[in-house]
Short mmCIF file of C-alpha atoms and ligand atoms in Angstrom, two decimals:
data_model
loop_
_atom_site.label_atom_id
_atom_site.label_comp_id
_atom_site.label_asym_id
_atom_site.label_seq_id
_atom_site.Cartn_x
_atom_site.Cartn_y
_atom_site.Cartn_z
CA MET W 1 76.81 -82.81 -99.57
CA ILE W 2 76.90 -82.79 -103.47
CA ILE W 3 79.11 -85.87 -105.11
CA GLU W 4 81.54 -84.10 -107.10
CA SER W 5 83.42 -87.09 -108.31
CA ALA W 6 83.50 -90.76 -108.42
CA GLU W 7 86.28 -92.66 -109.64
CA VAL W 8 87.14 -96.58 -109.71
CA VAL W 9 90.35 -97.56 -108.21
CA VAL W 10 91.61 -100.62 -109.27
CA THR W 11 94.75 -102.33 -107.15
CA SER W 12 95.98 -105.82 -106.75
CA PRO W 13 98.39 -105.63 -103.61
CA ASP W 14 97.74 -109.17 -102.40
CA ARG W 15 94.88 -109.86 -104.75
CA ASN W 16 92.60 -107.97 -106.88
CA PHE W 17 90.51 -104.89 -105.21
CA VAL W 18 88.43 -102.59 -106.92
CA THR W 19 86.78 -100.11 -104.92
CA LEU W 20 84.74 -96.98 -105.68
CA ARG W 21 85.89 -93.75 -103.97
CA VAL W 22 83.31 -90.87 -103.90
CA THR W 23 84.35 -86.74 -103.16
CA THR W 24 82.06 -84.74 -102.46
CA ASP W 25 82.05 -80.70 -102.57
CA ASP W 26 82.61 -80.42 -98.63
CA GLY W 27 86.03 -82.55 -99.39
CA LEU W 28 84.94 -86.05 -98.08
CA VAL W 29 85.57 -88.90 -99.55
CA GLY W 30 83.86 -91.74 -99.15
CA LEU W 31 84.94 -95.73 -100.09
CA GLY W 32 82.90 -98.65 -101.56
CA ASP W 33 83.94 -102.29 -101.89
CA ALA W 34 82.96 -103.48 -105.56
CA THR W 35 85.30 -106.48 -105.83
CA LEU W 36 83.79 -109.87 -107.70
CA ASN W 37 86.15 -112.07 -107.61
CA GLY W 38 87.63 -113.42 -110.68
CA ARG W 39 85.27 -110.76 -112.69
CA GLU W 40 86.66 -108.20 -111.19
CA GLN W 41 86.66 -105.47 -114.75
CA SER W 42 82.94 -106.08 -115.64
CA VAL W 43 82.32 -104.17 -112.74
CA VAL W 44 84.62 -101.70 -113.11
CA ALA W 45 83.22 -100.97 -116.65
CA TYR W 46 79.42 -101.07 -115.06
CA LEU W 47 80.67 -98.35 -112.27
CA ALA W 48 83.11 -96.38 -114.96
CA GLU W 49 80.60 -96.40 -118.01
CA HIS W 50 77.13 -96.43 -116.19
CA VAL W 51 77.02 -95.28 -112.98
CA ALA W 52 79.57 -92.34 -112.21
CA PRO W 53 78.30 -90.02 -114.36
CA LEU W 54 75.41 -89.99 -112.98
CA LEU W 55 76.52 -89.80 -109.52
CA VAL W 56 77.76 -86.79 -110.14
CA GLY W 57 75.44 -83.58 -108.73
CA ARG W 58 73.49 -85.50 -107.08
CA ASP W 59 73.27 -85.06 -102.64
CA ALA W 60 74.99 -87.99 -101.12
CA HIS W 61 72.75 -87.81 -98.08
CA ARG W 62 70.29 -89.31 -100.79
CA ILE W 63 71.29 -92.79 -100.15
CA GLU W 64 67.59 -94.63 -100.20
CA ASP W 65 66.83 -92.47 -103.04
CA THR W 66 70.11 -93.40 -104.80
CA TRP W 67 69.65 -97.17 -103.98
CA GLN W 68 66.30 -96.96 -105.97
CA PHE W 69 67.15 -94.52 -108.70
CA LEU W 70 70.12 -97.07 -109.62
CA TYR W 71 67.93 -100.50 -108.68
CA ARG W 72 64.79 -99.77 -110.63
CA GLY W 73 66.12 -97.23 -113.05
CA ALA W 74 69.01 -99.76 -114.68
CA TYR W 75 65.52 -101.95 -115.80
CA TRP W 76 67.99 -104.93 -115.83
CA ARG W 77 67.40 -105.47 -111.96
CA ARG W 78 69.76 -107.73 -109.70
CA GLY W 79 72.51 -109.93 -110.86
CA PRO W 80 75.87 -110.23 -109.03
CA VAL W 81 77.80 -107.16 -111.44
CA THR W 82 74.83 -104.96 -110.85
CA MET W 83 74.05 -105.66 -107.11
CA ALA W 84 78.09 -105.66 -106.46
CA ALA W 85 78.43 -102.08 -108.12
CA ILE W 86 75.10 -100.72 -106.05
CA SER W 87 76.80 -102.42 -103.30
CA ALA W 88 79.49 -99.84 -103.89
CA VAL W 89 77.91 -96.64 -104.06
CA ASP W 90 75.40 -97.49 -101.04
CA VAL W 91 78.46 -97.60 -98.96
CA ALA W 92 80.75 -95.17 -100.03
CA LEU W 93 77.42 -93.09 -99.39
CA TRP W 94 76.66 -94.71 -95.80
CA ASP W 95 80.66 -93.60 -95.32
CA LEU W 96 80.21 -89.89 -96.31
CA LYS W 97 76.78 -89.33 -94.17
CA ALA W 98 79.05 -90.97 -90.92
CA GLN W 99 81.95 -88.91 -91.52
CA ALA W 100 79.90 -85.54 -92.15
CA ALA W 101 77.83 -86.84 -88.66
CA GLY W 102 81.03 -87.31 -87.11
CA MET W 103 80.38 -90.58 -85.65
CA PRO W 104 81.45 -94.01 -86.51
CA LEU W 105 78.79 -95.71 -89.07
CA TYR W 106 76.70 -98.22 -86.99
CA GLN W 107 75.86 -95.04 -85.05
CA LEU W 108 73.58 -94.25 -87.70
CA LEU W 109 72.48 -97.65 -87.80
CA GLY W 110 70.93 -97.69 -84.56
CA GLY W 111 73.85 -97.87 -82.32
CA ALA W 112 76.10 -101.15 -81.01
CA SER W 113 73.91 -103.53 -80.20
CA ARG W 114 76.89 -105.90 -78.87
CA SER W 115 80.65 -104.90 -77.65
CA GLY W 116 82.26 -106.95 -80.12
CA LEU W 117 81.52 -109.36 -82.95
CA LEU W 118 82.59 -113.19 -82.54
CA ALA W 119 84.96 -113.52 -85.47
CA TYR W 120 85.65 -117.52 -87.14
CA GLY W 121 88.72 -118.19 -88.93
CA HIS W 122 89.95 -121.04 -91.79
CA ALA W 123 91.91 -123.81 -90.36
CA SER W 124 92.60 -126.10 -93.00
CA GLY W 125 95.31 -129.29 -94.04
CA PRO W 126 96.36 -132.25 -96.17
CA ASP W 127 96.15 -134.67 -92.97
CA LEU W 128 94.92 -134.70 -89.56
CA PRO W 129 98.24 -133.77 -88.11
CA SER W 130 98.44 -130.25 -90.80
CA LEU W 131 94.83 -129.64 -89.53
CA PHE W 132 95.65 -129.83 -85.87
CA ASP W 133 98.79 -127.08 -86.65
CA SER W 134 96.23 -125.17 -88.85
CA ILE W 135 93.64 -125.11 -85.72
CA ARG W 136 96.13 -124.38 -83.30
CA ARG W 137 97.81 -121.62 -85.14
CA LEU W 138 94.31 -119.98 -85.00
CA LEU W 139 93.51 -120.38 -81.44
CA ALA W 140 97.14 -118.74 -80.57
CA GLU W 141 95.53 -115.92 -82.36
CA GLY W 142 92.77 -115.16 -80.66
CA TYR W 143 90.16 -117.01 -82.82
CA ARG W 144 87.03 -118.77 -80.83
CA ALA W 145 85.83 -120.48 -83.71
CA ILE W 146 87.12 -122.19 -86.27
CA ARG W 147 86.29 -123.16 -89.89
CA VAL W 148 87.32 -127.01 -90.20
CA GLN W 149 88.23 -127.98 -94.13
CA THR W 150 90.80 -131.05 -95.44
CA SER W 151 92.10 -132.66 -98.30
CA VAL W 152 90.09 -135.58 -99.49
CA PRO W 153 91.86 -139.02 -99.88
CA GLY W 154 92.36 -139.81 -103.98
CA LEU W 155 91.61 -136.42 -104.90
CA ASP W 156 94.20 -134.55 -106.05
CA ARG W 157 93.43 -130.74 -105.65
CA ILE W 158 90.20 -129.37 -103.91
CA TYR W 159 88.85 -125.87 -103.25
CA GLY W 160 89.97 -124.25 -100.28
CA ILE W 161 92.55 -125.94 -98.45
CA GLY W 162 95.26 -124.16 -97.45
CA GLY W 163 99.36 -125.02 -97.20
CA PRO W 164 101.04 -123.94 -93.91
CA VAL W 165 99.52 -120.50 -94.51
CA ALA W 166 95.80 -119.68 -95.47
CA TYR W 167 94.30 -120.43 -98.48
CA GLU W 168 93.49 -117.74 -101.37
CA PRO W 169 90.48 -118.20 -103.49
CA ALA W 170 91.41 -117.18 -106.56
CA GLY W 171 94.86 -117.72 -108.11
CA ARG W 172 96.61 -115.39 -109.99
CA VAL W 173 96.35 -117.22 -113.54
CA ALA W 174 95.46 -116.89 -117.27
CA ALA W 175 93.01 -119.44 -116.69
CA PRO W 176 91.16 -121.16 -114.11
CA VAL W 177 92.71 -124.26 -112.50
CA GLU W 178 91.20 -127.36 -112.81
CA GLU W 179 90.46 -128.89 -109.41
CA ASP W 180 89.28 -133.11 -108.32
CA TRP W 181 85.94 -133.87 -107.23
CA ASP W 182 84.33 -137.28 -105.65
CA SER W 183 81.23 -137.10 -103.49
CA ARG W 184 81.26 -140.71 -102.31
CA SER W 185 85.00 -140.09 -100.84
CA TYR W 186 84.22 -136.63 -99.36
CA LEU W 187 81.70 -137.85 -97.92
CA ARG W 188 83.09 -140.97 -96.64
CA HIS W 189 86.22 -139.07 -95.03
CA LEU W 190 84.43 -136.12 -93.53
CA PRO W 191 82.43 -137.44 -90.72
CA GLY W 192 85.98 -138.77 -89.07
CA VAL W 193 87.63 -135.50 -89.40
CA PHE W 194 85.48 -133.76 -87.17
CA GLU W 195 85.73 -137.11 -84.96
CA ALA W 196 89.12 -136.68 -84.64
CA VAL W 197 89.21 -132.93 -84.19
CA ARG W 198 86.53 -133.01 -81.64
CA ALA W 199 88.58 -135.61 -79.88
CA GLU W 200 91.78 -133.40 -79.80
CA PHE W 201 90.26 -129.85 -79.26
CA GLY W 202 87.32 -131.06 -77.27
CA PRO W 203 83.59 -129.99 -77.04
CA GLU W 204 83.74 -126.14 -76.83
CA LEU W 205 85.18 -124.87 -79.40
CA PRO W 206 82.55 -123.54 -82.38
CA LEU W 207 83.27 -125.72 -85.80
CA LEU W 208 81.93 -124.69 -88.65
CA HIS W 209 82.21 -126.50 -92.37
CA ASP W 210 81.76 -125.04 -96.02
CA VAL W 211 80.49 -127.87 -98.66
CA HIS W 212 80.93 -124.77 -101.48
CA HIS W 213 77.72 -126.21 -102.99
CA ARG W 214 79.08 -129.44 -104.20
CA LEU W 215 76.40 -132.18 -102.75
CA THR W 216 72.95 -133.60 -104.21
CA PRO W 217 69.90 -132.43 -101.50
CA ILE W 218 70.25 -136.11 -100.75
CA GLU W 219 73.91 -136.29 -100.35
CA ALA W 220 73.68 -133.18 -98.58
CA ALA W 221 71.20 -134.48 -96.03
CA ARG W 222 73.24 -137.78 -95.10
CA LEU W 223 76.03 -135.37 -94.14
CA GLY W 224 74.47 -133.14 -92.14
CA ARG W 225 72.93 -136.18 -90.00
CA ALA W 226 76.74 -138.17 -90.13
CA LEU W 227 78.10 -134.59 -88.16
CA GLU W 228 75.22 -134.12 -85.87
CA PRO W 229 77.30 -136.10 -83.17
CA TYR W 230 80.32 -132.86 -83.54
CA ASP W 231 77.56 -130.48 -83.02
CA LEU W 232 78.80 -127.98 -85.91
CA PHE W 233 78.24 -124.24 -85.40
CA TRP W 234 76.76 -124.46 -89.33
CA LEU W 235 76.75 -126.37 -92.37
CA GLU W 236 77.20 -123.92 -95.21
CA ASP W 237 76.31 -124.22 -98.88
CA CYS W 238 75.89 -127.59 -98.64
CA THR W 239 74.04 -127.67 -101.92
CA PRO W 240 73.84 -125.17 -105.37
CA ALA W 241 72.19 -122.03 -103.82
CA GLU W 242 70.62 -121.40 -106.53
CA ASP W 243 67.66 -124.19 -105.97
CA GLN W 244 66.15 -123.08 -103.11
CA GLU W 245 63.89 -125.95 -102.79
CA ALA W 246 67.01 -128.25 -102.07
CA LEU W 247 67.51 -126.95 -98.43
CA ARG W 248 63.56 -127.98 -97.98
CA LEU W 249 64.72 -131.35 -98.59
CA VAL W 250 68.54 -131.35 -96.59
CA ARG W 251 66.40 -129.62 -93.47
CA GLN W 252 63.59 -132.46 -93.12
CA HIS W 253 66.74 -134.64 -92.31
CA THR W 254 69.30 -133.14 -90.21
CA THR W 255 69.42 -130.75 -87.48
CA THR W 256 72.63 -129.58 -88.20
CA PRO W 257 72.45 -125.77 -88.59
CA LEU W 258 72.47 -124.77 -92.37
CA ALA W 259 74.17 -121.33 -93.87
CA ILE W 260 73.90 -120.17 -97.36
CA GLY W 261 74.07 -117.41 -99.57
CA GLU W 262 78.01 -116.33 -100.67
CA VAL W 263 76.48 -116.13 -103.99
CA PHE W 264 73.44 -114.34 -103.36
CA ASN W 265 72.60 -110.76 -104.09
CA SER W 266 68.89 -109.73 -103.60
CA VAL W 267 66.48 -110.22 -101.17
CA TYR W 268 64.12 -112.50 -103.49
CA ASP W 269 67.10 -115.03 -103.34
CA TYR W 270 66.25 -115.74 -99.91
CA ARG W 271 62.45 -115.54 -99.97
CA GLN W 272 61.26 -119.03 -99.65
CA LEU W 273 64.71 -120.34 -97.39
CA ILE W 274 63.51 -117.47 -94.55
CA ALA W 275 60.11 -117.57 -94.34
CA ASP W 276 59.81 -121.64 -94.79
CA ARG W 277 62.57 -121.44 -91.79
CA LEU W 278 64.95 -123.87 -94.11
CA ILE W 279 68.14 -122.21 -93.27
CA ASP W 280 69.50 -120.60 -89.73
CA TYR W 281 72.26 -118.02 -91.09
CA VAL W 282 72.47 -115.19 -93.79
CA ARG W 283 75.54 -115.80 -95.79
CA SER W 284 75.63 -112.54 -98.26
CA ALA W 285 78.14 -109.96 -98.13
CA VAL W 286 77.55 -106.30 -97.70
CA THR W 287 79.92 -106.15 -101.31
CA HIS W 288 77.58 -108.40 -103.47
CA THR W 289 74.20 -107.83 -101.81
CA GLY W 290 73.17 -103.99 -102.48
CA GLY W 291 74.84 -102.45 -100.12
CA ILE W 292 74.20 -101.91 -95.89
CA THR W 293 70.40 -100.80 -97.53
CA HIS W 294 69.67 -104.15 -98.93
CA LEU W 295 71.45 -106.54 -96.51
CA LYS W 296 69.99 -104.86 -93.12
CA ARG W 297 66.58 -105.43 -95.05
CA ILE W 298 67.50 -109.25 -95.62
CA LEU W 299 68.70 -109.85 -91.67
CA GLU W 300 65.47 -107.60 -90.53
CA TYR W 301 63.48 -110.15 -92.33
CA ALA W 302 65.62 -113.20 -91.21
CA GLY W 303 65.74 -112.16 -87.73
CA GLN W 304 61.62 -112.10 -87.59
CA TYR W 305 62.38 -116.07 -88.40
CA GLY W 306 65.03 -116.46 -85.96
CA ILE W 307 67.07 -116.25 -88.81
CA LYS W 308 70.73 -114.77 -88.17
CA SER W 309 73.94 -113.26 -89.68
CA GLY W 310 76.86 -115.03 -91.29
CA ILE W 311 77.90 -112.16 -93.59
CA HIS W 312 80.75 -113.32 -96.08
CA GLY W 313 84.15 -112.23 -94.95
CA PRO W 314 86.78 -113.96 -97.14
CA THR W 315 90.07 -112.31 -98.72
CA ASP W 316 87.95 -111.23 -101.59
CA ILE W 317 86.30 -109.06 -99.59
CA SER W 318 88.20 -106.01 -99.09
CA PRO W 319 88.98 -104.10 -95.97
CA VAL W 320 86.25 -101.43 -97.28
CA GLY W 321 84.07 -104.24 -97.19
CA MET W 322 84.71 -105.60 -93.95
CA ALA W 323 84.75 -102.70 -92.30
CA ALA W 324 80.63 -102.06 -94.00
CA ALA W 325 80.19 -105.76 -92.62
CA LEU W 326 81.57 -104.90 -89.20
CA HIS W 327 79.48 -101.86 -88.90
CA LEU W 328 75.94 -103.55 -90.00
CA GLY W 329 76.80 -106.39 -87.57
CA LEU W 330 77.60 -104.49 -84.57
CA ALA W 331 74.00 -102.78 -85.22
CA VAL W 332 71.92 -105.52 -86.14
CA HIS W 333 69.97 -107.32 -83.45
CA ASN W 334 70.57 -110.72 -84.97
CA PHE W 335 74.03 -111.13 -85.31
CA GLY W 336 74.95 -114.75 -85.35
CA ILE W 337 79.25 -114.80 -86.32
CA GLN W 338 81.63 -112.80 -88.90
CA GLU W 339 84.07 -114.75 -91.27
CA TYR W 340 87.48 -113.52 -90.71
CA MET W 341 90.43 -113.92 -93.17
CA LYS W 342 93.43 -112.07 -92.88
CA HIS W 343 94.78 -109.93 -95.50
CA GLY W 344 98.06 -109.86 -96.63
CA ALA W 345 100.90 -107.42 -95.14
CA ARG W 346 100.58 -104.99 -98.92
CA THR W 347 96.60 -104.61 -98.41
CA ASP W 348 96.81 -103.51 -95.24
CA LEU W 349 99.12 -100.74 -96.13
CA VAL W 350 96.87 -99.81 -99.28
CA PHE W 351 93.78 -99.88 -96.90
CA GLU W 352 94.44 -98.19 -93.47
CA GLN W 353 92.06 -99.35 -91.39
CA SER W 354 90.27 -98.85 -88.33
CA PHE W 355 88.87 -101.87 -87.01
CA SER W 356 90.04 -104.47 -84.76
CA PHE W 357 90.16 -108.06 -84.14
CA THR W 358 91.09 -108.83 -80.22
CA ASP W 359 91.06 -112.20 -78.21
CA GLY W 360 89.00 -113.55 -80.94
CA LEU W 361 86.42 -110.48 -81.14
CA MET W 362 86.01 -107.57 -84.05
CA HIS W 363 84.91 -104.26 -83.64
CA PRO W 364 84.71 -101.41 -86.04
CA GLY W 365 86.91 -98.37 -84.20
CA SER W 366 85.75 -95.22 -83.24
CA SER W 367 86.90 -93.19 -86.56
CA PRO W 368 84.05 -91.16 -88.22
CA GLY W 369 82.27 -93.40 -91.09
CA LEU W 370 83.41 -96.76 -91.86
CA GLY W 371 87.29 -95.98 -90.40
CA VAL W 372 89.16 -97.02 -93.79
CA ARG W 373 91.45 -94.86 -95.89
CA LEU W 374 92.93 -95.63 -99.22
CA SER W 375 96.52 -95.20 -100.02
CA LEU W 376 96.36 -94.21 -103.94
CA ASP W 377 99.77 -93.93 -104.05
CA GLU W 378 99.95 -97.53 -102.32
CA ALA W 379 97.50 -98.79 -104.87
CA GLY W 380 99.06 -97.27 -107.85
CA LYS W 381 102.31 -99.61 -107.35
CA TYR W 382 99.71 -102.83 -107.68
CA PRO W 383 97.92 -102.93 -111.59
CA TYR W 384 95.35 -105.46 -111.69
CA GLN W 385 96.47 -109.09 -112.47
CA THR W 386 94.29 -111.47 -113.64
CA ALA W 387 92.95 -113.65 -111.71
CA TYR W 388 90.26 -116.60 -111.62
CA LEU W 389 88.93 -119.11 -109.43
CA PRO W 390 89.26 -122.71 -110.26
CA ILE W 391 86.69 -125.13 -111.29
CA ASN W 392 85.88 -128.69 -110.64
CA ARG W 393 85.81 -131.99 -112.18
CA LEU W 394 84.49 -134.96 -111.68
CA LYS W 395 87.22 -138.22 -112.34
CA ASP W 396 85.53 -138.91 -115.63
CA GLY W 397 85.97 -134.36 -116.31
CA THR W 398 82.71 -133.82 -115.82
CA LEU W 399 82.14 -130.27 -114.81
CA HIS W 400 81.17 -130.31 -111.01
CA ASP W 401 79.64 -127.57 -108.79
CA TRP W 402 82.56 -126.37 -106.38
O1 KDG V 1 85.03 -115.97 -104.05
C1 KDG V 1 84.66 -116.91 -103.51
C2 KDG V 1 85.01 -117.06 -101.96
O2 KDG V 1 84.76 -115.77 -101.43
C3 KDG V 1 84.86 -117.97 -101.85
O3 KDG V 1 84.69 -119.72 -102.24
C4 KDG V 1 84.93 -118.13 -100.31
O4 KDG V 1 83.38 -119.90 -99.66
C5 KDG V 1 84.34 -118.82 -99.26
C6 KDG V 1 83.95 -118.76 -98.04
O5 KDG V 1 83.18 -119.12 -97.22
O6 KDG V 1 84.91 -117.55 -97.68
MG1 MG V 2 81.61 -120.10 -98.41
#
């Protein structure tokens, strides 16, 4: 199974996606998701200029060797752009190998460890009535676990809050939108929101919350403790993720489970967090952490410490990346939960998918490989559009984590 071509396809049906399309001499096509939200073109260039020419003529079966070749061979190891590019190659090769074997990919990863993957959806609203409506809509769609985000009185625009429909992380804008932040207002407001949600929806529903890296360690510790009565499934990204030591301080003060890692791209980002049991869930995306090969290693390492998966799955993970997450999640022993934000109708026409969402559980399907096909005709209708994630400023204009 020799690689004949590796082509990068950029399309923007409902948002930007970058897909690597690897074709072999036996006529198989493997797909990998290389989308890096708001920095898409950097991965396009990395793949097209530096990686695709090296893939042509290689044996597509040699997944581990290709991974090491791209990781070690670059000299400049790790980093989001490099690791997103390696992820795309890795997932495309797994897709090809499983297609060649005539099996859904999870079979090559050890087979199914469960019959379905518990998925959580995103509820949000500017006030309690609209937040409750958003939660009810997700429950009606079948979700059995819900992330709860809400506006904060006194702050005009904050990240991750949708209107009647789900929010989209990046705007199609020429420059980042500036949003507002004030940690004291947020810390005062949030516990009351969870108290109201528990009072309305009862004690059983798993509830999650994402802080988006916005608190100092001691503020995060205080929040974790204040939310303990509401029994969160997890508190995500409570402090800036690059500071692993910060989680130790949070951990000393609260038993609220902690999740982190959507901005990580290597096992080295997790080493202290896992070995010292400072977190409960690994939030990496297959698409940003070196693909199935590397995220599987991270999860196996985490599993030794009782830490589970919580693979990243917002809309900037394409259906290709989502399928990869589902195959891996179905196979690993220490699955925790899968994030699932549905894509728009145009995206579903560009990417034909075999994965399903039924009664709150996801399944990658039984098609050979990843089970996703890319329609070049549909993709060609939607050229790249400049898009950026927002930035966050305090009231005095200081740039803040978001
Ligand atoms: O690209 C950034 C988004 O994927 C991210 O902000 C979404 O925090 C997020 C989440 O947990 O899904
Ligand atoms: Mg997050």
